[in-house]
Short mmCIF file of C-alpha atoms and ligand atoms in Angstrom, two decimals:
data_model
loop_
_atom_site.label_atom_id
_atom_site.label_comp_id
_atom_site.label_asym_id
_atom_site.label_seq_id
_atom_site.Cartn_x
_atom_site.Cartn_y
_atom_site.Cartn_z
CA PHE A 658 -27.09 39.87 44.72
CA LEU A 659 -24.88 42.82 45.45
CA ALA A 660 -23.00 43.86 42.35
CA GLY A 661 -19.30 44.22 42.81
CA CYS A 662 -19.49 43.08 46.40
CA GLY A 663 -17.28 40.35 47.80
CA ASN A 664 -15.69 38.76 44.76
CA ASP A 665 -15.51 35.18 46.01
CA GLY A 666 -13.89 33.70 42.96
CA GLY A 667 -16.96 33.69 40.75
CA GLU A 668 -16.17 34.62 37.15
CA ALA A 669 -17.39 37.46 34.98
CA SER A 670 -17.29 40.08 37.67
CA SER A 671 -17.31 42.84 35.06
CA GLY A 672 -20.99 42.79 34.23
CA GLY A 673 -21.30 39.32 32.77
CA LYS A 674 -19.42 40.12 29.57
CA GLY A 675 -17.58 36.84 29.37
CA ASP A 676 -18.95 36.43 25.85
CA GLY A 677 -15.90 37.25 23.73
CA GLN A 678 -17.14 40.79 23.20
CA ALA A 679 -15.14 43.85 24.18
CA THR A 680 -15.91 47.52 24.52
CA ILE A 681 -12.85 49.65 23.87
CA GLY A 682 -12.55 53.29 24.80
CA PHE A 683 -9.94 54.95 22.57
CA SER A 684 -8.50 58.33 23.49
CA GLN A 685 -6.92 59.61 20.30
CA LEU A 686 -4.63 62.57 20.87
CA GLY A 687 -5.86 64.72 18.02
CA ALA A 688 -6.21 65.19 14.28
CA GLU A 689 -3.04 67.20 13.72
CA SER A 690 -1.68 65.32 10.74
CA GLN A 691 -2.50 63.00 7.84
CA TRP A 692 -0.73 60.27 9.79
CA ARG A 693 -3.10 60.84 12.69
CA THR A 694 -6.29 60.81 10.63
CA ALA A 695 -5.08 57.62 8.95
CA ASN A 696 -4.48 56.10 12.37
CA THR A 697 -7.96 57.09 13.53
CA LYS A 698 -9.53 55.65 10.40
CA SER A 699 -7.55 52.42 10.81
CA VAL A 700 -8.84 52.02 14.37
CA GLN A 701 -12.43 52.88 13.45
CA ASP A 702 -12.45 50.58 10.41
CA ALA A 703 -10.93 47.70 12.33
CA ALA A 704 -13.59 48.09 15.02
CA LYS A 705 -16.39 48.31 12.47
CA ASN A 706 -15.19 45.18 10.72
CA ASN A 707 -15.02 43.20 13.94
CA ASP A 708 -18.39 42.14 15.34
CA LYS A 709 -16.83 41.42 18.72
CA ILE A 710 -15.80 45.05 19.25
CA THR A 711 -17.68 48.13 20.33
CA LEU A 712 -15.59 51.29 20.04
CA LYS A 713 -16.00 54.50 21.98
CA PHE A 714 -13.87 57.20 20.40
CA SER A 715 -12.66 60.51 21.78
CA ASP A 716 -10.42 63.15 20.10
CA ALA A 717 -8.35 65.24 22.54
CA GLN A 718 -7.25 67.99 20.15
CA GLN A 719 -3.61 67.65 21.23
CA LYS A 720 -4.43 68.43 24.88
CA GLN A 721 -3.38 66.06 27.64
CA GLU A 722 -6.09 67.35 29.98
CA ASN A 723 -8.72 66.27 27.42
CA GLN A 724 -7.18 62.82 27.28
CA ILE A 725 -7.23 62.55 31.05
CA SER A 726 -10.93 63.38 31.21
CA ALA A 727 -11.70 61.02 28.32
CA ILE A 728 -9.95 58.20 30.20
CA ARG A 729 -11.89 59.06 33.37
CA ASN A 730 -15.10 58.89 31.33
CA PHE A 731 -14.18 55.49 29.97
CA ILE A 732 -13.49 54.28 33.50
CA GLN A 733 -16.89 55.54 34.63
CA GLN A 734 -18.60 53.82 31.72
CA GLY A 735 -16.85 50.58 32.65
CA VAL A 736 -15.31 49.82 29.27
CA ASP A 737 -13.36 46.56 29.00
CA VAL A 738 -10.15 48.03 27.63
CA ILE A 739 -8.81 51.57 27.35
CA ALA A 740 -6.58 52.45 24.42
CA VAL A 741 -4.72 55.73 24.49
CA ALA A 742 -2.35 57.47 22.11
CA PRO A 743 -0.61 59.73 24.65
CA VAL A 744 0.14 63.22 23.35
CA VAL A 745 3.19 63.64 25.62
CA GLU A 746 5.35 61.17 27.54
CA THR A 747 4.91 62.39 31.10
CA GLY A 748 2.04 62.97 33.50
CA TRP A 749 0.05 59.74 33.16
CA GLU A 750 0.62 58.08 36.53
CA THR A 751 -2.50 59.35 38.30
CA VAL A 752 -5.09 58.61 35.66
CA LEU A 753 -3.61 55.27 34.65
CA THR A 754 -3.51 54.23 38.29
CA GLU A 755 -7.22 55.02 38.40
CA ALA A 756 -7.74 52.69 35.43
CA LYS A 757 -5.66 50.03 37.13
CA ASP A 758 -7.65 50.36 40.35
CA ALA A 759 -10.82 49.91 38.30
CA ASN A 760 -9.32 46.74 36.77
CA ILE A 761 -9.39 48.15 33.26
CA PRO A 762 -6.38 47.16 31.18
CA VAL A 763 -4.69 49.85 29.10
CA ILE A 764 -3.16 49.60 25.63
CA LEU A 765 -0.82 52.40 24.57
CA VAL A 766 -1.07 53.27 20.91
CA ASP A 767 1.73 54.86 18.85
CA ARG A 768 3.50 57.02 21.46
CA GLN A 769 5.03 55.88 24.74
CA ILE A 770 5.05 57.16 28.31
CA THR A 771 7.73 57.69 30.95
CA GLY A 772 7.66 58.14 34.70
CA LYS A 773 7.93 56.19 37.93
CA ASN A 774 6.69 52.60 37.60
CA VAL A 775 4.68 53.39 34.47
CA ASP A 776 5.43 49.93 33.10
CA ASP A 777 2.92 48.53 35.58
CA LEU A 778 0.24 50.88 34.32
CA TYR A 779 -0.31 49.43 30.86
CA THR A 780 -0.56 45.96 29.41
CA SER A 781 0.75 46.50 25.93
CA TRP A 782 2.12 49.17 23.62
CA ILE A 783 1.68 49.09 19.85
CA GLY A 784 3.78 51.49 17.82
CA ALA A 785 7.02 52.32 16.07
CA ASP A 786 10.56 52.76 17.38
CA MET A 787 10.88 56.54 17.12
CA LYS A 788 14.54 56.68 18.10
CA GLU A 789 15.33 54.14 15.41
CA GLU A 790 13.48 56.36 12.94
CA GLY A 791 15.72 59.29 13.87
CA VAL A 792 18.79 57.09 13.46
CA LYS A 793 17.53 56.02 10.03
CA ALA A 794 17.16 59.64 8.98
CA ALA A 795 20.74 60.44 10.05
CA THR A 796 22.15 57.33 8.38
CA TRP A 797 20.33 58.12 5.16
CA LEU A 798 21.75 61.65 5.24
CA GLU A 799 25.29 60.36 5.78
CA ASP A 800 25.02 58.06 2.78
CA TYR A 801 23.44 60.72 0.61
CA LEU A 802 26.08 63.31 1.39
CA LYS A 803 28.76 60.75 0.55
CA GLU A 804 27.08 59.99 -2.76
CA GLN A 805 26.94 63.70 -3.52
CA GLY A 806 30.60 64.18 -2.60
CA LYS A 807 29.54 66.52 0.21
CA ASP A 808 30.59 64.45 3.17
CA GLN A 809 33.52 66.74 3.97
CA GLU A 810 31.53 69.97 3.74
CA GLU A 811 30.07 71.97 6.61
CA ILE A 812 26.47 70.82 6.93
CA ASN A 813 24.04 73.14 8.68
CA ILE A 814 20.81 71.50 9.67
CA ALA A 815 17.49 73.17 10.40
CA HIS A 816 15.44 70.87 12.59
CA LEU A 817 11.67 71.11 12.72
CA GLN A 818 10.51 69.12 15.70
CA GLY A 819 7.17 67.53 16.53
CA THR A 820 5.09 68.23 19.62
CA THR A 821 7.53 68.96 22.43
CA GLY A 822 7.71 66.13 24.94
CA SER A 823 5.91 63.59 22.75
CA SER A 824 7.75 60.31 22.41
CA ALA A 825 7.71 60.81 18.63
CA GLN A 826 9.62 64.09 19.04
CA VAL A 827 11.92 62.84 21.79
CA GLY A 828 12.87 59.66 19.95
CA ARG A 829 13.36 61.19 16.51
CA THR A 830 15.37 64.06 17.98
CA GLU A 831 17.61 61.67 19.94
CA GLY A 832 18.27 59.63 16.82
CA LEU A 833 19.16 62.67 14.76
CA GLU A 834 21.32 64.21 17.47
CA GLU A 835 23.34 61.01 17.72
CA GLY A 836 24.04 61.32 14.01
CA VAL A 837 25.07 64.94 14.45
CA LYS A 838 27.48 63.96 17.21
CA ALA A 839 29.02 61.28 15.05
CA ASN A 840 29.61 63.69 12.15
CA LYS A 841 31.93 66.47 13.21
CA ASN A 842 31.03 68.62 10.19
CA TRP A 843 27.27 68.56 10.94
CA LYS A 844 25.63 71.22 13.07
CA ILE A 845 22.03 71.87 14.05
CA ILE A 846 21.72 75.63 13.60
CA GLU A 847 17.95 75.93 14.01
CA GLN A 848 15.68 73.76 16.14
CA GLN A 849 12.07 74.40 17.07
CA SER A 850 8.73 72.61 17.33
CA GLY A 851 6.09 72.97 14.65
CA ASN A 852 3.70 70.78 16.64
CA PHE A 853 3.30 68.26 13.80
CA THR A 854 0.98 70.57 11.82
CA ARG A 855 1.36 71.95 8.33
CA ALA A 856 0.51 75.53 9.37
CA GLU A 857 3.09 75.65 12.16
CA GLY A 858 5.65 73.89 10.00
CA LYS A 859 5.37 76.72 7.51
CA GLU A 860 5.56 79.41 10.18
CA VAL A 861 8.60 77.96 11.90
CA MET A 862 10.38 77.38 8.60
CA GLU A 863 9.75 81.01 7.70
CA ALA A 864 11.44 82.02 10.95
CA PHE A 865 14.38 79.66 10.26
CA LEU A 866 14.83 81.16 6.82
CA LYS A 867 14.68 84.67 8.17
CA SER A 868 17.41 84.10 10.72
CA SER A 869 19.64 81.56 8.93
CA GLY A 870 18.52 81.77 5.28
CA ASP A 871 21.48 80.88 3.07
CA LYS A 872 23.28 78.89 5.74
CA ILE A 873 20.74 76.06 5.81
CA ASN A 874 21.86 73.01 3.81
CA VAL A 875 19.50 70.43 5.27
CA LEU A 876 16.02 70.40 6.73
CA VAL A 877 15.06 67.52 8.98
CA SER A 878 11.34 67.74 9.68
CA GLU A 879 9.72 65.32 12.11
CA ASN A 880 6.58 64.76 10.05
CA ASP A 881 5.28 65.10 6.51
CA ASP A 882 2.66 67.73 7.33
CA MET A 883 5.25 70.14 8.72
CA THR A 884 7.45 69.31 5.73
CA MET A 885 4.68 70.32 3.34
CA GLY A 886 4.34 73.66 5.11
CA ALA A 887 8.12 74.12 5.12
CA ILE A 888 8.37 73.45 1.39
CA GLN A 889 5.89 76.25 0.81
CA ALA A 890 7.99 78.60 2.96
CA ILE A 891 11.19 77.59 1.11
CA GLU A 892 9.60 78.19 -2.29
CA GLU A 893 8.24 81.54 -1.19
CA VAL A 894 11.77 82.83 -0.58
CA GLY A 895 12.81 81.64 -4.02
CA LYS A 896 14.82 78.59 -2.97
CA VAL A 897 14.49 75.13 -4.49
CA PRO A 898 13.45 72.45 -1.98
CA GLY A 899 15.33 69.20 -2.48
CA GLU A 900 18.23 71.03 -4.16
CA ASP A 901 19.18 74.19 -2.27
CA ILE A 902 18.03 72.47 0.88
CA ILE A 903 18.14 68.69 1.27
CA ILE A 904 14.91 67.59 2.95
CA VAL A 905 14.41 64.55 5.17
CA SER A 906 10.94 63.88 6.57
CA PHE A 907 8.99 61.27 8.54
CA ASP A 908 5.73 59.31 8.05
CA GLY A 909 5.46 58.40 4.35
CA THR A 910 2.13 59.82 3.28
CA ASN A 911 1.15 59.58 -0.34
CA ASP A 912 1.52 63.36 -0.64
CA ALA A 913 5.09 63.22 0.69
CA LEU A 914 6.05 60.42 -1.69
CA GLN A 915 4.66 62.47 -4.54
CA GLN A 916 7.06 65.22 -3.41
CA ILE A 917 9.95 62.75 -3.58
CA LYS A 918 8.91 62.02 -7.16
CA ASP A 919 8.84 65.74 -7.84
CA GLY A 920 12.33 66.12 -6.34
CA LYS A 921 11.25 68.39 -3.49
CA ILE A 922 11.74 65.88 -0.64
CA ASN A 923 14.86 63.73 -0.67
CA ALA A 924 13.90 61.04 1.82
CA VAL A 925 11.03 60.03 4.09
CA VAL A 926 11.42 57.65 7.02
CA GLU A 927 8.30 55.51 7.11
CA CYS A 928 6.05 55.48 10.15
CA ASN A 929 3.06 53.24 9.70
CA PRO A 930 -0.23 54.44 11.23
CA LEU A 931 -2.28 51.37 10.29
CA SER A 932 -2.35 49.71 13.69
CA GLY A 933 -6.13 49.26 14.00
CA GLU A 934 -6.24 45.49 13.46
CA ASP A 935 -3.38 44.92 15.92
CA ILE A 936 -5.14 47.01 18.54
CA MET A 937 -8.43 45.07 18.21
CA GLU A 938 -6.68 41.73 18.30
CA THR A 939 -4.64 42.72 21.36
CA ALA A 940 -7.71 44.07 23.15
CA LEU A 941 -9.65 40.84 22.57
CA LYS A 942 -6.74 38.74 23.78
CA ILE A 943 -6.39 40.83 26.93
CA LYS A 944 -10.14 40.61 27.53
CA SER A 945 -10.07 36.83 27.30
CA GLY A 946 -7.10 36.58 29.63
CA GLU A 947 -4.51 35.57 27.04
CA ASP A 948 -0.94 36.77 27.31
CA VAL A 949 0.11 39.58 24.99
CA GLU A 950 3.47 41.11 24.12
CA LYS A 951 4.43 44.13 26.19
CA GLU A 952 5.72 45.87 23.08
CA ILE A 953 4.36 45.33 19.58
CA PHE A 954 6.48 47.00 16.90
CA VAL A 955 5.10 48.18 13.59
CA GLU A 956 7.56 47.52 10.77
CA GLU A 957 8.85 50.30 8.56
CA GLY A 958 11.32 51.32 5.90
CA ILE A 959 12.61 54.45 4.22
CA PHE A 960 11.68 56.04 0.90
CA ASP A 961 13.79 58.04 -1.52
CA GLU A 962 14.10 58.53 -5.28
CA LYS A 963 15.48 55.01 -5.64
CA ASN A 964 12.37 53.18 -4.44
CA VAL A 965 9.57 55.74 -4.56
CA GLU A 966 7.93 54.35 -7.72
CA GLU A 967 7.49 50.85 -6.38
CA ASN A 968 6.00 52.18 -3.14
CA MET A 969 3.27 54.33 -4.64
CA PRO A 970 0.39 54.74 -4.15
CA ARG A 971 0.57 54.69 -0.38
CA PRO A 972 -2.42 53.56 1.69
CA TYR A 973 -2.46 56.87 3.58
O1 GYE B 2462 4.72 61.11 12.84
C1 GYE B 2462 2.93 62.62 13.14
C2 GYE B 2462 1.80 62.60 14.08
O2 GYE B 2462 3.20 59.96 16.87
C3 GYE B 2462 4.20 58.83 15.08
O3 GYE B 2462 2.30 61.97 15.24
C4 GYE B 2462 3.23 59.83 15.50
C5 GYE B 2462 3.41 61.19 14.88
C6 GYE B 2462 3.46 61.26 13.38
O4 GYE B 2462 1.20 63.78 14.26
O5 GYE B 2462 2.53 62.86 11.83
#
């Protein structure tokens, strides 16, 4: 027979793998944060624990070009499903069209993509509503300021952003900025990306403190790793994190919740990285031709001093 030639309706055209097994190629965007390494571990563990799954894993070190070549590799190897956690929102049309042309379904993990007709280029997305997370942060801050009798004061916010152009950054920023618009006495006086890493979070916070020092009342930091770095920077200039500067963070790592207990972080909006099982289940369903949801949302809450005890220890 001639492989791949003249598909006349016979089944199992993809190498006879109609046996409930699936090979998944996963392009992880990097290892920039504790959230990310927990996500990677969740995917790897879920694959290991599932005898129907073979996982091929690739770490792109926060570079889109590495993700694009990883996806091309997976296409060449003829995997059954490609999973990708896209580092930024734009620029995926070409490579995902290549996957589509090769009849390989794509699952987006964690972050989302934008662009012309991109909805046709993936089967399912599994992640969190990042905009909603930003809204939660702003709402928490409103309530907290009210409780503290500070809701009429001028509030100057320093905003540490995640990787520029990632859906996590875009969504969280949108949510926060809506809150700023709704509160006439709030102002974002510093705003810069710390790329979701602890080291850059510290560096950028140092710069914020240098230029706006005593004016900063609130730090909103788009992930816990940057927050940890920022706390260090704040302490190094002799200020008290959590008191001199109210701190709101994202993710909900065990380390961050410990900082809530210690009074250095005031609130953390949860973002759950443990999507491994959902990804495997979705991949197997897609492989066997079952319908899957276009969007699968991971549930999440918010942590502060009122509920931190009952939520520790965290699984990541
Ligand atoms: O918040 C951050 C990570 O995309 C939700 O990426 C994810 C974010 C997460 O580096 O820690």
